[in-house]
Amino acid sequence: MKAMTGSGTLHLTFPSSPLSVRRALQTVVTDLQGFDLEERGTVELVLAEALNNVAEHAYGAEDRGWISLDCTKERDGLHFRIRDEGRPMPDGVAPMGDPAPLPEALEAMPEGGFGWFLIRDLSRDVCYSRQGDVNELTFRMRIGGTEAGL
Amino acid sequence: MEFSINASDGATIITVQAARIDAAVAIRFKDLMQNATDGLDGRIILDLTQVDFIDSSGLGAIVASMKQLQPGQKLELASLNTNVDKVFRLTRMDTVFPIHNDIRTAVSSHAG
């Protein structure tokens, strides 16, 4: 693991268990001490959704594997790359994550499906590709005092 | 993750004693809520003072807890930190749950 401060990049590799994901998130957030609390919270949320998707869907609870995470600080924000060797996305594309309309009936309230909505809403340039046996998801988060409009 | 449970002025306050409601504890949270709310009547106020992070799995667990309530029970939320509040607003779940700034105003509120 390389600290992002100074070099501008952070690389982590960890198993696809919920507790390993949690530790990875804590490492990233600790590395972002220079950002304000809300920005760090937003990064943690988007990363949590993306990494939980890998753990729960690409691998699944019965099929653990490795997740690799790269974070690079650039002028237009933080760039993330997540790679795994789990199952590909259904139909080979990342979900659009449209917000579901709120139903009138309590029983129909959604308990899931918010993950991709949050990723799409809070990040930019989301790109998913399958390269051989590897899933790669990249996205950018416009934080850290970057100029508006970038 | 643990809960502490207190009765106050006709409401039951369930305080989540954990910093995170995330994918790692979502199922446990749902189970704890089922146990904690079993047999209660009226307003149930979930005190999130200690929670500084929630993800969509945690949010789903709170929605599931609301759906498994018994007749006569009502779930409200109190004391959401900035990052927790943001998740509720972005997903519009802030329109589904009554949300109070803190426990004191939650208990004195008779809006329920």
Coordinates of C-alpha atoms in Angstrom, one line a residue:
Chain A
M1 CA 0.0 0.0 0.0
K2 CA 1.2 3.4 -0.9
A3 CA 0.0 6.5 0.9
M4 CA -1.7 9.0 -1.5
T5 CA -0.2 12.0 0.2
G6 CA 2.8 12.9 -1.7
S7 CA 2.7 10.4 -4.5
G8 CA -0.9 11.2 -5.4
T9 CA -1.9 7.6 -5.7
L10 CA -3.3 4.9 -3.4
H11 CA -3.4 1.2 -4.3
L12 CA -5.2 -1.4 -2.2
T13 CA -5.9 -5.1 -2.7
F14 CA -8.2 -6.9 -0.4
P15 CA -10.7 -9.9 -0.1
S16 CA -14.3 -9.4 -1.1
S17 CA -15.7 -9.8 2.4
P18 CA -17.9 -7.0 4.0
L19 CA -15.4 -6.5 6.8
S20 CA -12.4 -6.2 4.4
V21 CA -14.4 -3.7 2.3
R22 CA -15.0 -1.7 5.5
R23 CA -11.3 -1.7 6.3
A24 CA -10.4 -0.6 2.8
L25 CA -12.9 2.3 3.1
Q26 CA -11.4 3.4 6.4
T27 CA -7.9 3.3 4.8
V28 CA -9.1 5.6 1.9
V29 CA -10.9 8.0 4.2
T30 CA -7.9 8.2 6.5
D31 CA -5.8 9.1 3.5
L32 CA -8.2 11.9 2.6
Q33 CA -7.7 13.9 5.9
G34 CA -7.1 17.0 3.8
F35 CA -10.7 17.0 2.5
D36 CA -13.7 18.2 4.6
L37 CA -16.0 15.8 6.4
E38 CA -18.8 15.9 3.9
E39 CA -16.5 15.3 0.9
R40 CA -14.9 12.3 2.7
G41 CA -18.3 11.0 3.5
T42 CA -19.4 11.3 -0.1
V43 CA -16.3 9.4 -1.3
E44 CA -16.8 6.7 1.3
L45 CA -20.5 6.3 0.3
V46 CA -19.8 5.9 -3.4
L47 CA -16.8 3.6 -2.8
A48 CA -18.9 1.6 -0.4
E49 CA -21.7 1.1 -3.0
A50 CA -19.2 0.1 -5.7
L51 CA -17.2 -2.3 -3.5
N52 CA -20.3 -3.8 -1.9
N53 CA -21.7 -4.5 -5.4
V54 CA -18.5 -6.4 -6.2
A55 CA -18.6 -8.4 -3.0
E56 CA -22.4 -9.2 -3.2
H57 CA -22.9 -9.5 -7.0
A58 CA -19.7 -10.1 -8.9
Y59 CA -18.5 -12.6 -6.3
G60 CA -21.5 -13.3 -4.0
A61 CA -21.4 -14.5 -0.4
E62 CA -20.4 -18.0 -1.5
D63 CA -17.6 -17.1 -3.9
R64 CA -14.9 -14.8 -2.4
G65 CA -12.2 -13.2 -4.4
W66 CA -9.9 -10.3 -4.6
I67 CA -10.8 -6.7 -5.2
S68 CA -8.2 -4.1 -6.3
L69 CA -8.7 -0.4 -5.8
D70 CA -6.7 2.4 -7.2
C71 CA -7.2 6.1 -6.3
T72 CA -5.4 8.9 -8.1
K73 CA -5.6 12.5 -7.2
E74 CA -5.7 14.7 -10.2
R75 CA -6.5 18.3 -11.0
D76 CA -10.1 17.5 -12.0
G77 CA -10.8 15.4 -8.9
L78 CA -10.2 11.9 -7.5
H79 CA -10.0 9.1 -10.1
F80 CA -11.0 5.6 -8.9
R81 CA -10.4 2.2 -10.6
I82 CA -11.9 -0.9 -9.1
R83 CA -11.0 -4.3 -10.5
D84 CA -12.2 -7.9 -9.7
E85 CA -12.3 -11.3 -11.2
G86 CA -16.0 -12.0 -10.4
R87 CA -18.9 -12.4 -12.7
P88 CA -19.5 -9.7 -15.3
M89 CA -22.3 -7.2 -15.0
P90 CA -25.6 -8.5 -16.4
D91 CA -25.7 -7.6 -20.2
G92 CA -22.2 -6.3 -19.9
V93 CA -23.2 -2.8 -18.8
A94 CA -23.4 -1.0 -15.4
P95 CA -27.0 -0.3 -14.3
M96 CA -28.3 3.2 -15.0
G97 CA -29.5 3.5 -11.4
D98 CA -32.6 5.6 -12.0
P99 CA -34.3 6.6 -8.8
A100 CA -37.4 4.5 -8.3
P101 CA -40.6 6.5 -7.9
L102 CA -41.8 6.3 -4.3
P103 CA -44.8 4.0 -4.1
E104 CA -47.9 4.8 -2.1
A105 CA -48.0 1.4 -0.4
L106 CA -45.7 0.6 2.4
E107 CA -45.3 -3.0 1.3
A108 CA -43.9 -1.8 -2.1
M109 CA -41.2 0.4 -0.6
P110 CA -37.8 -0.6 -2.1
E111 CA -35.2 -2.0 0.3
G112 CA -32.5 -2.1 -2.3
G113 CA -31.5 -0.7 -5.6
F114 CA -30.2 2.6 -4.2
G115 CA -26.6 1.7 -4.7
W116 CA -26.2 2.5 -8.4
F117 CA -28.4 5.5 -8.1
L118 CA -26.0 6.9 -5.5
I119 CA -22.9 6.0 -7.6
R120 CA -24.3 7.7 -10.7
D121 CA -25.6 10.7 -8.7
L122 CA -22.4 11.5 -6.8
S123 CA -19.7 10.6 -9.3
R124 CA -18.7 11.5 -12.9
D125 CA -17.4 9.5 -16.0
V126 CA -18.6 6.1 -14.8
C127 CA -17.2 3.5 -17.1
Y128 CA -17.5 -0.3 -16.8
S129 CA -15.6 -2.7 -19.0
R130 CA -14.9 -6.5 -19.0
Q131 CA -11.3 -7.3 -19.9
G132 CA -10.8 -11.0 -20.2
D133 CA -11.8 -12.4 -16.8
V134 CA -11.6 -9.0 -15.1
N135 CA -14.3 -6.4 -14.4
E136 CA -13.1 -2.8 -14.4
L137 CA -15.1 0.1 -13.1
T138 CA -13.7 3.6 -13.3
F139 CA -15.2 6.9 -12.1
R140 CA -14.2 10.3 -11.0
M141 CA -15.3 12.4 -8.0
R142 CA -15.1 16.1 -8.3
I143 CA -13.9 17.0 -4.9
G144 CA -11.0 18.7 -3.2
G145 CA -11.5 22.3 -4.3
T146 CA -11.5 21.4 -8.0
E147 CA -12.9 24.1 -10.2
A148 CA -16.6 24.0 -10.9
G149 CA -17.5 22.7 -14.3
L150 CA -14.6 20.4 -14.7
Chain B
M1 CA -23.7 -3.5 17.0
E2 CA -26.0 -3.1 20.0
F3 CA -29.1 -1.1 20.8
S4 CA -30.1 0.6 24.1
I5 CA -33.8 1.0 24.6
N6 CA -35.5 3.6 26.8
A7 CA -39.2 4.6 27.2
S8 CA -39.8 8.3 27.3
D9 CA -43.2 10.2 27.4
G10 CA -45.1 7.6 25.4
A11 CA -42.4 6.9 22.9
T12 CA -39.7 4.3 22.9
I13 CA -36.2 5.5 22.0
I14 CA -33.9 2.9 20.4
T15 CA -30.3 4.2 20.4
V16 CA -28.0 2.5 17.8
Q17 CA -24.7 2.0 19.5
A18 CA -22.5 1.7 16.5
A19 CA -20.7 4.1 14.2
R20 CA -21.9 2.4 11.0
I21 CA -25.0 0.8 9.6
D22 CA -23.5 -0.8 6.5
A23 CA -23.5 -3.9 4.4
A24 CA -21.5 -5.8 7.1
V25 CA -24.2 -5.3 9.8
A26 CA -27.4 -4.8 7.8
I27 CA -28.9 -8.2 8.5
R28 CA -28.0 -8.0 12.2
F29 CA -29.5 -4.5 12.3
K30 CA -32.8 -5.9 10.9
D31 CA -32.8 -8.7 13.4
L32 CA -32.1 -6.4 16.3
M33 CA -34.9 -4.1 15.3
Q34 CA -37.3 -7.0 15.0
N35 CA -36.5 -8.1 18.6
A36 CA -36.4 -4.5 20.0
T37 CA -39.8 -3.5 18.5
D38 CA -41.6 -6.8 19.2
G39 CA -44.6 -6.0 21.5
L40 CA -44.1 -2.2 21.6
D41 CA -46.9 0.1 20.9
G42 CA -46.9 3.6 19.5
R43 CA -44.0 5.8 18.5
I44 CA -40.6 4.2 18.1
I45 CA -37.8 6.7 17.7
L46 CA -34.5 5.5 16.2
D47 CA -31.7 7.6 17.7
L48 CA -28.8 7.7 15.2
T49 CA -26.6 10.1 17.1
Q50 CA -23.7 7.7 17.2
V51 CA -24.0 6.7 13.5
D52 CA -21.6 8.5 11.2
F53 CA -22.0 6.3 8.1
I54 CA -24.8 4.5 6.4
D55 CA -24.8 2.9 2.9
S56 CA -27.6 1.6 0.8
S57 CA -27.6 -1.7 2.6
G58 CA -28.1 0.1 5.9
L59 CA -30.8 2.3 4.4
G60 CA -32.5 -0.9 3.1
A61 CA -32.3 -2.4 6.6
I62 CA -34.1 0.6 8.1
V63 CA -36.8 0.5 5.4
A64 CA -37.2 -3.2 6.0
S65 CA -37.5 -2.5 9.8
M66 CA -40.3 -0.1 9.0
K67 CA -42.1 -2.7 6.8
Q68 CA -42.0 -5.3 9.5
L69 CA -43.6 -3.1 12.2
Q70 CA -46.8 -4.3 13.8
P71 CA -50.1 -2.4 13.7
G72 CA -50.0 0.6 16.0
Q73 CA -46.3 1.0 15.7
K74 CA -44.7 4.0 14.0
L75 CA -41.0 4.4 13.2
E76 CA -39.3 7.9 13.4
L77 CA -35.7 8.9 13.1
A78 CA -33.7 11.4 15.1
S79 CA -30.3 13.0 15.2
L80 CA -29.0 12.2 11.8
N81 CA -25.4 13.3 11.2
T82 CA -24.5 15.2 7.9
N83 CA -23.5 12.1 5.9
V84 CA -26.4 10.0 7.1
D85 CA -28.9 12.8 6.4
K86 CA -27.5 13.1 2.9
V87 CA -28.2 9.5 2.1
F88 CA -31.8 9.9 3.2
R89 CA -32.2 13.1 1.2
L90 CA -30.6 11.8 -2.0
T91 CA -32.9 8.7 -2.0
R92 CA -35.9 10.7 -1.0
M93 CA -36.4 8.5 2.0
D94 CA -36.6 11.7 4.0
T95 CA -40.1 11.9 2.7
V96 CA -41.0 8.5 4.0
F97 CA -39.7 8.8 7.6
P98 CA -40.5 11.5 10.1
I99 CA -37.0 12.9 10.9
H100 CA -36.3 14.9 14.0
N101 CA -33.2 17.1 14.6
D102 CA -32.5 15.5 18.0
I103 CA -34.1 13.3 20.6
R104 CA -35.4 16.1 22.7
T105 CA -37.5 17.6 19.9
A106 CA -38.5 14.1 18.8
V107 CA -39.9 13.3 22.2
S108 CA -41.7 16.6 22.6
S109 CA -43.1 16.4 19.1
H110 CA -46.7 15.3 18.9
A111 CA -46.7 15.4 15.1
G112 CA -46.9 11.6 15.2

